[in-house]
């Protein structure tokens, strides 16, 4: 993985993409003020008698702008540590994180607003309910399957989490004593997780207003739209002895293409539908697992490329996906429907509810396989894709070609 060769054009394109993400972080205030300005213009165009009835609105707009300033300060803090992410990336050598002027043209501001909401889900007390819905079934299944492993030996079991986002589920799994690695493709998520995992100044010391630009379906603006959320709800760290916890940047299919049979568990949360070819995902997950290893999945099938004119998209029903899982040699041990929210404002008048598919599937042992607990092969700490300010908190881990045998499932 560390020896990947890329041409200069690829590096240039990658740097340009990364810089546009940084620019979007820095442009947030101007973007947000444009949203508020539109509301101010609309108010100014009301008949005078209507303006008199709604005379409180200018004060409301001022509060909205103050919340925007707080968000920009939070985003600036993230960007201030982004250089640590680029320093050890061969793809991002020379990428800039400071710009004298930003036009906003071509920047994806919706993803910045989504990033703020993701912080609520992963790293605030306000996101606890969503984490219980989406993350706890995964951690419960992991602990149940490996319940016969002593706590001080769990670190020998390696858990991979593609689509790790801001890293909370990966961190929670590491806290349980398992060696866990998250993989993420989005620079918005990678820059932000790099910050929160390595540089957060303290528990609940960072403020943000995630719903400030959401003016529809609001019960009470002061209490709900302008609500302040504090992050992180706990400081990352204090993991059990010998546990390896890491995040890797890159495409799931590319980063792990040479790690056949090296993982004891793959956990996918709101991830499987990010595939343009879901068959490839299932096939790859099967190849990564050791015989007897488990795949824990929770999420909907909201295929991300279904409306894309430029990307092919193979969209399967759950019944078809289930058949595919069985086809590749999995045995489904547990299956359920789980109701989940995703980065929702709990105080909004409108909610999107996902009826998610949850399953635990075991990779059937191949012929001649004798499942016995073994140690994890030696791993080398490298940084082919991600920054590495802290070896424990943000390193890329690559495994050897040695086989990792998963323990037998409980009878």
mmCIF file of C-alpha atoms in Angstrom:
data_model
loop_
_atom_site.group_PDB
_atom_site.id
_atom_site.type_symbol
_atom_site.label_atom_id
_atom_site.label_comp_id
_atom_site.label_asym_id
_atom_site.label_seq_id
_atom_site.Cartn_x
_atom_site.Cartn_y
_atom_site.Cartn_z
ATOM 1 C CA UNK A 1 0.000 0.000 0.000
ATOM 2 C CA UNK A 2 2.816 2.402 0.736
ATOM 3 C CA UNK A 3 4.378 1.830 -2.661
ATOM 4 C CA UNK A 4 1.520 3.122 -4.803
ATOM 5 C CA UNK A 5 2.775 5.158 -7.740
ATOM 6 C CA UNK A 6 0.680 8.035 -8.983
ATOM 7 C CA UNK A 7 1.428 10.416 -11.820
ATOM 8 C CA UNK A 8 1.764 14.168 -11.423
ATOM 9 C CA UNK A 9 -1.608 14.842 -13.009
ATOM 10 C CA UNK A 10 -3.298 12.650 -10.425
ATOM 11 C CA UNK A 11 -1.479 14.458 -7.619
ATOM 12 C CA UNK A 12 -2.429 17.825 -9.081
ATOM 13 C CA UNK A 13 -6.095 16.848 -9.318
ATOM 14 C CA UNK A 14 -6.056 15.464 -5.769
ATOM 15 C CA UNK A 15 -4.494 18.636 -4.389
ATOM 16 C CA UNK A 16 -7.038 20.752 -6.235
ATOM 17 C CA UNK A 17 -9.902 18.713 -4.811
ATOM 18 C CA UNK A 18 -8.463 18.903 -1.292
ATOM 19 C CA UNK A 19 -7.950 22.666 -1.568
ATOM 20 C CA UNK A 20 -11.555 23.134 -2.708
ATOM 21 C CA UNK A 21 -12.698 21.300 0.415
ATOM 22 C CA UNK A 22 -10.538 23.585 2.579
ATOM 23 C CA UNK A 23 -11.880 26.627 0.743
ATOM 24 C CA UNK A 24 -15.433 25.472 1.445
ATOM 25 C CA UNK A 25 -14.642 25.247 5.171
ATOM 26 C CA UNK A 26 -13.261 28.785 5.083
ATOM 27 C CA UNK A 27 -16.072 30.157 2.900
ATOM 28 C CA UNK A 28 -18.836 28.990 5.209
ATOM 29 C CA UNK A 29 -19.482 32.394 6.822
ATOM 30 C CA UNK A 30 -19.877 34.174 3.507
ATOM 31 C CA UNK A 31 -22.132 31.421 2.220
ATOM 32 C CA UNK A 32 -24.233 31.505 5.383
ATOM 33 C CA UNK A 33 -24.507 35.292 5.395
ATOM 34 C CA UNK A 34 -25.822 35.106 1.849
ATOM 35 C CA UNK A 35 -28.577 32.809 3.135
ATOM 36 C CA UNK A 36 -29.423 35.251 5.929
ATOM 37 C CA UNK A 37 -29.235 38.181 3.515
ATOM 38 C CA UNK A 38 -31.893 36.624 1.310
ATOM 39 C CA UNK A 39 -34.207 36.449 4.311
ATOM 40 C CA UNK A 40 -33.402 40.072 5.174
ATOM 41 C CA UNK A 41 -34.195 41.196 1.622
ATOM 42 C CA UNK A 42 -37.480 39.308 1.723
ATOM 43 C CA UNK A 43 -38.358 41.010 4.996
ATOM 44 C CA UNK A 44 -37.467 44.441 3.575
ATOM 45 C CA UNK A 45 -39.841 43.860 0.646
ATOM 46 C CA UNK A 46 -42.820 43.184 2.872
ATOM 47 C CA UNK A 47 -45.449 45.907 3.103
ATOM 48 C CA UNK A 48 -44.665 48.323 5.970
ATOM 49 C CA UNK A 49 -47.663 47.155 7.980
ATOM 50 C CA UNK A 50 -46.431 43.557 7.776
ATOM 51 C CA UNK A 51 -42.917 44.591 8.745
ATOM 52 C CA UNK A 52 -44.392 46.255 11.806
ATOM 53 C CA UNK A 53 -46.123 43.015 12.805
ATOM 54 C CA UNK A 54 -42.846 41.112 12.359
ATOM 55 C CA UNK A 55 -40.629 43.758 13.939
ATOM 56 C CA UNK A 56 -38.697 41.107 15.871
ATOM 57 C CA UNK A 57 -37.174 39.608 12.718
ATOM 58 C CA UNK A 58 -34.141 41.950 12.429
ATOM 59 C CA UNK A 59 -33.112 40.870 15.925
ATOM 60 C CA UNK A 60 -33.594 37.245 14.883
ATOM 61 C CA UNK A 61 -31.334 37.785 11.864
ATOM 62 C CA UNK A 62 -28.664 39.281 14.133
ATOM 63 C CA UNK A 63 -28.782 36.203 16.366
ATOM 64 C CA UNK A 64 -28.506 34.022 13.285
ATOM 65 C CA UNK A 65 -25.367 35.891 12.183
ATOM 66 C CA UNK A 66 -23.770 35.471 15.607
ATOM 67 C CA UNK A 67 -24.371 31.722 15.398
ATOM 68 C CA UNK A 68 -22.815 31.705 11.922
ATOM 69 C CA UNK A 69 -19.709 33.394 13.353
ATOM 70 C CA UNK A 70 -19.430 30.665 15.991
ATOM 71 C CA UNK A 71 -19.637 27.990 13.295
ATOM 72 C CA UNK A 72 -16.960 29.683 11.239
ATOM 73 C CA UNK A 73 -14.673 29.852 14.258
ATOM 74 C CA UNK A 74 -15.200 26.112 14.766
ATOM 75 C CA UNK A 75 -14.453 25.366 11.110
ATOM 76 C CA UNK A 76 -11.374 27.597 11.180
ATOM 77 C CA UNK A 77 -10.064 25.581 14.118
ATOM 78 C CA UNK A 78 -10.417 22.390 12.076
ATOM 79 C CA UNK A 79 -8.610 23.922 9.092
ATOM 80 C CA UNK A 80 -5.821 25.207 11.341
ATOM 81 C CA UNK A 81 -4.830 21.574 11.951
ATOM 82 C CA UNK A 82 -5.327 20.346 8.384
ATOM 83 C CA UNK A 83 -1.660 20.751 7.524
ATOM 84 C CA UNK A 84 -0.893 17.848 9.869
ATOM 85 C CA UNK A 85 -3.126 15.739 7.660
ATOM 86 C CA UNK A 86 -1.337 16.706 4.444
ATOM 87 C CA UNK A 87 2.192 16.495 5.840
ATOM 88 C CA UNK A 88 2.458 12.731 5.550
ATOM 89 C CA UNK A 89 0.316 12.231 2.454
ATOM 90 C CA UNK A 90 2.228 11.569 -0.751
ATOM 91 C CA UNK A 91 -0.836 12.685 -2.729
ATOM 92 C CA UNK A 92 -1.189 16.043 -0.989
ATOM 93 C CA UNK A 93 2.383 17.304 -0.931
ATOM 94 C CA UNK A 94 2.236 21.011 -1.684
ATOM 95 C CA UNK A 95 -1.498 21.355 -1.022
ATOM 96 C CA UNK A 96 -2.427 24.730 0.479
ATOM 97 C CA UNK A 97 -4.622 25.384 3.497
ATOM 98 C CA UNK A 98 -4.473 29.190 3.416
ATOM 99 C CA UNK A 99 -5.862 31.395 0.651
ATOM 100 C CA UNK A 100 -5.842 35.193 0.283
ATOM 101 C CA UNK A 101 -9.165 35.224 -1.553
ATOM 102 C CA UNK A 102 -11.969 32.676 -2.025
ATOM 103 C CA UNK A 103 -14.746 33.190 -4.570
ATOM 104 C CA UNK A 104 -16.959 30.302 -3.539
ATOM 105 C CA UNK A 105 -17.384 29.177 -7.127
ATOM 106 C CA UNK A 106 -17.663 25.412 -7.456
ATOM 107 C CA UNK A 107 -17.529 24.798 -3.705
ATOM 108 C CA UNK A 108 -19.816 22.179 -2.170
ATOM 109 C CA UNK A 109 -21.272 24.077 0.756
ATOM 110 C CA UNK A 110 -23.967 21.490 1.458
ATOM 111 C CA UNK A 111 -21.249 19.070 2.567
ATOM 112 C CA UNK A 112 -19.940 21.623 5.068
ATOM 113 C CA UNK A 113 -23.395 21.960 6.571
ATOM 114 C CA UNK A 114 -23.629 18.155 6.643
ATOM 115 C CA UNK A 115 -20.251 18.002 8.404
ATOM 116 C CA UNK A 116 -21.563 20.196 11.209
ATOM 117 C CA UNK A 117 -24.531 17.865 11.626
ATOM 118 C CA UNK A 118 -22.209 14.857 11.594
ATOM 119 C CA UNK A 119 -20.352 16.322 14.582
ATOM 120 C CA UNK A 120 -23.650 16.337 16.450
ATOM 121 C CA UNK A 121 -24.292 12.680 15.589
ATOM 122 C CA UNK A 122 -20.823 11.402 16.435
ATOM 123 C CA UNK A 123 -19.356 13.664 19.105
ATOM 124 C CA UNK A 124 -22.100 15.311 21.158
ATOM 125 C CA UNK A 125 -24.554 14.341 23.857
ATOM 126 C CA UNK A 126 -27.302 15.420 21.460
ATOM 127 C CA UNK A 127 -26.261 12.610 19.103
ATOM 128 C CA UNK A 128 -26.415 9.893 21.751
ATOM 129 C CA UNK A 129 -29.891 8.728 20.714
ATOM 130 C CA UNK A 130 -28.805 8.257 17.098
ATOM 131 C CA UNK A 131 -25.658 6.424 18.169
ATOM 132 C CA UNK A 132 -27.744 4.047 20.258
ATOM 133 C CA UNK A 133 -29.936 3.359 17.224
ATOM 134 C CA UNK A 134 -27.116 2.860 14.706
ATOM 135 C CA UNK A 135 -23.928 1.990 16.576
ATOM 136 C CA UNK A 136 -25.067 -0.032 19.594
ATOM 137 C CA UNK A 137 -26.495 -2.945 17.570
ATOM 138 C CA UNK A 138 -23.067 -3.273 15.943
ATOM 139 C CA UNK A 139 -21.066 -3.117 19.172
ATOM 140 C CA UNK A 140 -23.521 -5.472 20.887
ATOM 141 C CA UNK A 141 -23.165 -8.013 18.068
ATOM 142 C CA UNK A 142 -19.389 -7.738 18.169
ATOM 143 C CA UNK A 143 -19.248 -8.320 21.918
ATOM 144 C CA UNK A 144 -21.735 -11.185 21.679
ATOM 145 C CA UNK A 145 -19.862 -13.031 18.943
ATOM 146 C CA UNK A 146 -16.534 -12.684 20.724
ATOM 147 C CA UNK A 147 -17.889 -12.999 24.253
ATOM 148 C CA UNK A 148 -15.633 -15.995 24.904
ATOM 149 C CA UNK A 149 -12.544 -13.831 24.337
ATOM 150 C CA UNK A 150 -10.990 -12.436 27.539
ATOM 151 C CA UNK A 151 -11.031 -8.649 27.624
ATOM 152 C CA UNK A 152 -7.245 -8.496 27.708
ATOM 153 C CA UNK A 153 -7.057 -10.595 24.516
ATOM 154 C CA UNK A 154 -9.582 -8.715 22.398
ATOM 155 C CA UNK A 155 -6.860 -6.522 20.953
ATOM 156 C CA UNK A 156 -5.798 -9.522 18.860
ATOM 157 C CA UNK A 157 -9.066 -9.224 16.917
ATOM 158 C CA UNK A 158 -9.023 -6.720 14.061
ATOM 159 C CA UNK A 159 -12.175 -4.839 13.072
ATOM 160 C CA UNK A 160 -12.423 -2.817 9.863
ATOM 161 C CA UNK A 161 -14.979 -0.044 9.399
ATOM 162 C CA UNK A 162 -15.258 1.347 5.859
ATOM 163 C CA UNK A 163 -17.112 4.658 5.583
ATOM 164 C CA UNK A 164 -16.027 5.575 9.107
ATOM 165 C CA UNK A 165 -17.030 9.243 8.905
ATOM 166 C CA UNK A 166 -15.826 11.147 11.963
ATOM 167 C CA UNK A 167 -14.561 7.967 13.598
ATOM 168 C CA UNK A 168 -16.870 7.632 16.600
ATOM 169 C CA UNK A 169 -17.975 4.049 15.957
ATOM 170 C CA UNK A 170 -14.368 3.052 15.263
ATOM 171 C CA UNK A 171 -13.320 4.689 18.529
ATOM 172 C CA UNK A 172 -16.170 3.076 20.477
ATOM 173 C CA UNK A 173 -15.147 -0.352 19.193
ATOM 174 C CA UNK A 174 -11.530 0.325 20.186
ATOM 175 C CA UNK A 175 -12.742 1.298 23.680
ATOM 176 C CA UNK A 176 -14.264 -2.171 23.966
ATOM 177 C CA UNK A 177 -10.776 -3.623 23.551
ATOM 178 C CA UNK A 178 -10.799 -4.549 19.837
ATOM 179 C CA UNK A 179 -8.154 -3.272 17.439
ATOM 180 C CA UNK A 180 -10.171 -1.080 15.086
ATOM 181 C CA UNK A 181 -9.412 0.756 11.881
ATOM 182 C CA UNK A 182 -11.714 3.152 10.065
ATOM 183 C CA UNK A 183 -11.466 3.946 6.377
ATOM 184 C CA UNK A 184 -12.904 7.118 4.898
ATOM 185 C CA UNK A 185 -12.924 8.639 1.425
ATOM 186 C CA UNK A 186 -14.406 12.093 2.060
ATOM 187 C CA UNK A 187 -11.928 14.880 2.800
ATOM 188 C CA UNK A 188 -14.620 16.718 4.754
ATOM 189 C CA UNK A 189 -14.813 13.760 7.116
ATOM 190 C CA UNK A 190 -11.060 13.066 7.140
ATOM 191 C CA UNK A 191 -10.023 16.616 7.975
ATOM 192 C CA UNK A 192 -12.652 16.789 10.696
ATOM 193 C CA UNK A 193 -11.906 13.400 12.238
ATOM 194 C CA UNK A 194 -8.188 14.197 12.201
ATOM 195 C CA UNK A 195 -9.003 17.259 14.288
ATOM 196 C CA UNK A 196 -11.462 15.760 16.763
ATOM 197 C CA UNK A 197 -9.386 12.630 17.375
ATOM 198 C CA UNK A 198 -6.067 14.401 17.795
ATOM 199 C CA UNK A 199 -6.506 18.066 18.639
ATOM 200 C CA UNK A 200 -9.769 18.618 20.501
ATOM 201 C CA UNK A 201 -8.885 21.026 23.341
ATOM 202 C CA UNK A 202 -11.108 19.376 25.923
ATOM 203 C CA UNK A 203 -14.471 17.840 26.663
ATOM 204 C CA UNK A 204 -17.373 20.061 25.524
ATOM 205 C CA UNK A 205 -15.020 22.957 24.818
ATOM 206 C CA UNK A 206 -16.077 23.513 21.204
ATOM 207 C CA UNK A 207 -19.403 25.113 20.321
ATOM 208 C CA UNK A 208 -21.382 24.964 17.103
ATOM 209 C CA UNK A 209 -24.893 25.751 15.888
ATOM 210 C CA UNK A 210 -25.709 22.971 13.426
ATOM 211 C CA UNK A 211 -29.276 24.014 12.558
ATOM 212 C CA UNK A 212 -28.774 27.768 12.209
ATOM 213 C CA UNK A 213 -29.483 27.842 8.459
ATOM 214 C CA UNK A 214 -32.461 25.484 8.667
ATOM 215 C CA UNK A 215 -35.398 27.879 8.798
ATOM 216 C CA UNK A 216 -38.168 25.458 7.798
ATOM 217 C CA UNK A 217 -40.093 23.155 10.147
ATOM 218 C CA UNK A 218 -38.931 25.076 13.227
ATOM 219 C CA UNK A 219 -41.000 25.031 16.400
ATOM 220 C CA UNK A 220 -38.979 27.712 18.189
ATOM 221 C CA UNK A 221 -36.022 29.524 16.620
ATOM 222 C CA UNK A 222 -34.199 30.458 19.818
ATOM 223 C CA UNK A 223 -34.592 27.043 21.435
ATOM 224 C CA UNK A 224 -34.139 24.855 18.366
ATOM 225 C CA UNK A 225 -32.827 26.588 15.224
ATOM 226 C CA UNK A 226 -30.146 28.489 17.148
ATOM 227 C CA UNK A 227 -29.445 25.701 19.637
ATOM 228 C CA UNK A 228 -25.806 25.441 20.692
ATOM 229 C CA UNK A 229 -24.196 22.000 20.678
ATOM 230 C CA UNK A 230 -20.942 21.268 22.500
ATOM 231 C CA UNK A 231 -18.339 18.789 21.266
ATOM 232 C CA UNK A 232 -16.733 16.431 21.986
ATOM 233 C CA UNK A 233 -18.909 14.766 24.586
ATOM 234 C CA UNK A 234 -15.822 12.786 25.598
ATOM 235 C CA UNK A 235 -12.132 13.124 24.855
ATOM 236 C CA UNK A 236 -10.699 10.377 22.650
ATOM 237 C CA UNK A 237 -8.002 8.398 24.404
ATOM 238 C CA UNK A 238 -7.500 6.056 27.317
ATOM 239 C CA UNK A 239 -7.844 2.894 25.238
ATOM 240 C CA UNK A 240 -7.193 -0.555 26.736
ATOM 241 C CA UNK A 241 -3.587 -1.838 26.550
ATOM 242 C CA UNK A 242 -2.290 -3.062 23.177
ATOM 243 C CA UNK A 243 -5.356 -1.845 21.262
ATOM 244 C CA UNK A 244 -4.593 -0.380 17.849
ATOM 245 C CA UNK A 245 -6.904 2.426 16.755
ATOM 246 C CA UNK A 246 -6.412 4.115 13.414
ATOM 247 C CA UNK A 247 -8.044 5.924 10.515
ATOM 248 C CA UNK A 248 -7.023 5.541 6.882
ATOM 249 C CA UNK A 249 -7.853 7.845 3.983
ATOM 250 C CA UNK A 250 -8.714 6.369 0.627
ATOM 251 C CA UNK A 251 -11.111 4.261 -1.387
ATOM 252 C CA UNK A 252 -12.169 1.121 0.462
ATOM 253 C CA UNK A 253 -11.722 -1.065 -2.607
ATOM 254 C CA UNK A 254 -8.237 0.296 -3.323
ATOM 255 C CA UNK A 255 -6.759 0.625 0.151
ATOM 256 C CA UNK A 256 -7.481 -2.977 1.121
ATOM 257 C CA UNK A 257 -7.032 -4.722 -2.194
ATOM 258 C CA UNK A 258 -4.083 -6.815 -0.914
ATOM 259 C CA UNK A 259 -5.405 -7.785 2.526
ATOM 260 C CA UNK A 260 -7.209 -11.036 1.814
ATOM 261 C CA UNK A 261 -8.242 -12.865 4.971
ATOM 262 C CA UNK A 262 -6.615 -10.354 7.331
ATOM 263 C CA UNK A 263 -9.673 -9.074 9.221
ATOM 264 C CA UNK A 264 -11.759 -10.754 11.885
ATOM 265 C CA UNK A 265 -14.724 -8.440 11.423
ATOM 266 C CA UNK A 266 -15.941 -5.886 8.904
ATOM 267 C CA UNK A 267 -18.599 -3.519 10.266
ATOM 268 C CA UNK A 268 -20.570 -1.409 7.796
ATOM 269 C CA UNK A 269 -22.881 1.312 9.094
ATOM 270 C CA UNK A 270 -24.841 3.361 6.533
ATOM 271 C CA UNK A 271 -22.207 2.323 4.004
ATOM 272 C CA UNK A 272 -23.227 -0.488 1.676
ATOM 273 C CA UNK A 273 -25.419 1.799 -0.462
ATOM 274 C CA UNK A 274 -22.477 4.077 -1.265
ATOM 275 C CA UNK A 275 -21.391 1.528 -3.872
ATOM 276 C CA UNK A 276 -21.914 2.028 -7.564
ATOM 277 C CA UNK A 277 -21.549 -1.752 -7.856
ATOM 278 C CA UNK A 278 -22.764 -3.351 -4.637
ATOM 279 C CA UNK A 279 -21.651 -6.789 -5.859
ATOM 280 C CA UNK A 280 -18.069 -5.548 -5.715
ATOM 281 C CA UNK A 281 -18.515 -4.437 -2.114
ATOM 282 C CA UNK A 282 -19.914 -7.777 -0.965
ATOM 283 C CA UNK A 283 -17.205 -9.691 -2.829
ATOM 284 C CA UNK A 284 -14.480 -7.499 -1.338
ATOM 285 C CA UNK A 285 -15.799 -7.761 2.215
ATOM 286 C CA UNK A 286 -15.865 -11.539 1.865
ATOM 287 C CA UNK A 287 -12.259 -11.576 0.644
ATOM 288 C CA UNK A 288 -11.029 -9.414 3.532
ATOM 289 C CA UNK A 289 -12.466 -11.618 6.234
ATOM 290 C CA UNK A 290 -10.670 -14.589 7.707
ATOM 291 C CA UNK A 291 -12.574 -17.868 7.618
ATOM 292 C CA UNK A 292 -15.112 -17.719 10.414
ATOM 293 C CA UNK A 293 -14.932 -13.907 10.481
ATOM 294 C CA UNK A 294 -18.088 -11.821 10.696
ATOM 295 C CA UNK A 295 -19.682 -9.029 8.716
ATOM 296 C CA UNK A 296 -21.989 -6.786 10.737
ATOM 297 C CA UNK A 297 -24.150 -4.456 8.647
ATOM 298 C CA UNK A 298 -26.681 -1.794 9.525
ATOM 299 C CA UNK A 299 -28.127 0.716 7.098
ATOM 300 C CA UNK A 300 -30.669 1.524 4.402
ATOM 301 C CA UNK A 301 -30.356 1.046 0.656
ATOM 302 C CA UNK A 302 -30.394 4.680 -0.444
ATOM 303 C CA UNK A 303 -28.067 4.144 -3.365
ATOM 304 C CA UNK A 304 -25.869 7.219 -3.646
ATOM 305 C CA UNK A 305 -25.396 7.117 -7.410
ATOM 306 C CA UNK A 306 -28.963 6.261 -8.390
ATOM 307 C CA UNK A 307 -29.596 9.772 -9.737
ATOM 308 C CA UNK A 308 -26.118 10.332 -11.150
ATOM 309 C CA UNK A 309 -25.871 10.861 -14.898
ATOM 310 C CA UNK A 310 -22.112 10.255 -14.889
ATOM 311 C CA UNK A 311 -21.738 7.180 -12.669
ATOM 312 C CA UNK A 312 -23.181 3.720 -13.261
ATOM 313 C CA UNK A 313 -25.318 2.397 -10.437
ATOM 314 C CA UNK A 314 -26.486 -1.158 -9.731
ATOM 315 C CA UNK A 315 -29.369 -0.979 -7.280
ATOM 316 C CA UNK A 316 -30.601 -4.134 -5.584
ATOM 317 C CA UNK A 317 -33.538 -4.718 -3.299
ATOM 318 C CA UNK A 318 -32.764 -6.121 0.116
ATOM 319 C CA UNK A 319 -33.975 -9.555 -1.010
ATOM 320 C CA UNK A 320 -31.530 -9.429 -3.912
ATOM 321 C CA UNK A 321 -28.735 -8.175 -1.657
ATOM 322 C CA UNK A 322 -29.437 -10.977 0.809
ATOM 323 C CA UNK A 323 -29.164 -13.559 -1.936
ATOM 324 C CA UNK A 324 -25.882 -11.977 -2.996
ATOM 325 C CA UNK A 325 -24.505 -12.248 0.537
ATOM 326 C CA UNK A 326 -25.366 -15.946 0.616
ATOM 327 C CA UNK A 327 -23.949 -16.461 -2.877
ATOM 328 C CA UNK A 328 -20.497 -15.326 -1.816
ATOM 329 C CA UNK A 329 -20.299 -17.809 1.028
ATOM 330 C CA UNK A 330 -21.760 -16.030 4.047
ATOM 331 C CA UNK A 331 -24.145 -17.574 6.525
ATOM 332 C CA UNK A 332 -26.560 -15.060 7.993
ATOM 333 C CA UNK A 333 -26.803 -15.660 11.740
ATOM 334 C CA UNK A 334 -28.865 -12.684 12.804
ATOM 335 C CA UNK A 335 -31.223 -10.442 10.878
ATOM 336 C CA UNK A 336 -33.567 -7.633 11.865
ATOM 337 C CA UNK A 337 -35.116 -4.346 10.835
ATOM 338 C CA UNK A 338 -33.896 -1.328 12.799
ATOM 339 C CA UNK A 339 -35.445 2.124 12.843
ATOM 340 C CA UNK A 340 -32.816 4.866 12.703
ATOM 341 C CA UNK A 341 -32.424 8.589 12.229
ATOM 342 C CA UNK A 342 -29.400 10.077 10.511
ATOM 343 C CA UNK A 343 -28.091 13.557 11.472
ATOM 344 C CA UNK A 344 -31.622 14.682 12.260
ATOM 345 C CA UNK A 345 -32.592 17.718 14.277
ATOM 346 C CA UNK A 346 -34.551 16.042 17.075
ATOM 347 C CA UNK A 347 -36.591 19.230 17.580
ATOM 348 C CA UNK A 348 -37.643 19.648 13.946
ATOM 349 C CA UNK A 349 -41.225 19.361 12.734
ATOM 350 C CA UNK A 350 -40.008 16.946 10.043
ATOM 351 C CA UNK A 351 -37.931 13.782 10.343
ATOM 352 C CA UNK A 352 -36.625 11.248 7.880
ATOM 353 C CA UNK A 353 -36.854 7.744 9.320
ATOM 354 C CA UNK A 354 -34.804 4.887 7.897
ATOM 355 C CA UNK A 355 -36.016 1.320 8.334
ATOM 356 C CA UNK A 356 -32.552 -0.187 8.182
ATOM 357 C CA UNK A 357 -31.436 -3.694 7.404
ATOM 358 C CA UNK A 358 -29.352 -5.183 10.185
ATOM 359 C CA UNK A 359 -27.595 -8.500 9.831
ATOM 360 C CA UNK A 360 -24.671 -10.479 11.184
ATOM 361 C CA UNK A 361 -23.133 -12.832 8.619
ATOM 362 C CA UNK A 362 -20.308 -15.330 9.102
ATOM 363 C CA UNK A 363 -17.827 -16.189 6.393
ATOM 364 C CA UNK A 364 -18.094 -19.934 6.042
ATOM 365 C CA UNK A 365 -14.785 -21.742 6.651
ATOM 366 C CA UNK A 366 -13.095 -23.021 3.531
ATOM 367 C CA UNK A 367 -12.261 -26.689 3.090
ATOM 368 C CA UNK A 368 -9.654 -27.897 5.572
ATOM 369 C CA UNK A 369 -9.943 -24.816 7.809
ATOM 370 C CA UNK A 370 -9.475 -25.448 11.523
ATOM 371 C CA UNK A 371 -10.621 -22.367 13.480
ATOM 372 C CA UNK A 372 -8.245 -21.724 16.349
ATOM 373 C CA UNK A 373 -7.599 -18.375 18.026
ATOM 374 C CA UNK A 374 -4.309 -16.937 16.846
ATOM 375 C CA UNK A 375 -2.437 -13.757 17.334
ATOM 376 C CA UNK A 376 -2.691 -10.910 14.889
ATOM 377 C CA UNK A 377 0.235 -10.780 12.456
ATOM 378 C CA UNK A 378 2.784 -8.050 12.874
ATOM 379 C CA UNK A 379 1.653 -4.809 11.319
ATOM 380 C CA UNK A 380 3.662 -1.879 10.103
ATOM 381 C CA UNK A 381 2.591 1.654 10.826
ATOM 382 C CA UNK A 382 2.697 3.625 7.611
ATOM 383 C CA UNK A 383 1.039 6.697 6.208
ATOM 384 C CA UNK A 384 0.310 6.133 2.525
ATOM 385 C CA UNK A 385 -2.981 7.977 2.577
ATOM 386 C CA UNK A 386 -3.488 9.811 5.840
ATOM 387 C CA UNK A 387 -1.728 12.273 8.059
ATOM 388 C CA UNK A 388 -0.163 10.822 11.179
ATOM 389 C CA UNK A 389 0.143 13.397 13.954
ATOM 390 C CA UNK A 390 -0.380 10.674 16.564
ATOM 391 C CA UNK A 391 0.564 7.056 15.828
ATOM 392 C CA UNK A 392 -2.320 5.735 17.863
ATOM 393 C CA UNK A 393 -4.989 8.176 16.813
ATOM 394 C CA UNK A 394 -4.311 8.740 13.158
ATOM 395 C CA UNK A 395 -2.103 6.255 11.401
ATOM 396 C CA UNK A 396 -2.565 4.008 8.432
ATOM 397 C CA UNK A 397 -2.042 0.364 9.232
ATOM 398 C CA UNK A 398 -1.114 -2.289 6.732
ATOM 399 C CA UNK A 399 -1.046 -5.963 7.536
ATOM 400 C CA UNK A 400 1.301 -8.690 6.424
ATOM 401 C CA UNK A 401 0.187 -11.467 4.114
ATOM 402 C CA UNK A 402 -0.152 -13.850 7.057
ATOM 403 C CA UNK A 403 -3.524 -15.492 7.639
ATOM 404 C CA UNK A 404 -5.597 -14.382 10.605
ATOM 405 C CA UNK A 405 -7.806 -17.166 11.841
ATOM 406 C CA UNK A 406 -10.978 -16.035 13.565
ATOM 407 C CA UNK A 407 -12.110 -17.936 16.647
ATOM 408 C CA UNK A 408 -15.062 -20.282 16.291
ATOM 409 C CA UNK A 409 -18.480 -18.736 16.871
ATOM 410 C CA UNK A 410 -20.209 -19.534 20.131
ATOM 411 C CA UNK A 411 -22.250 -22.718 19.941
#
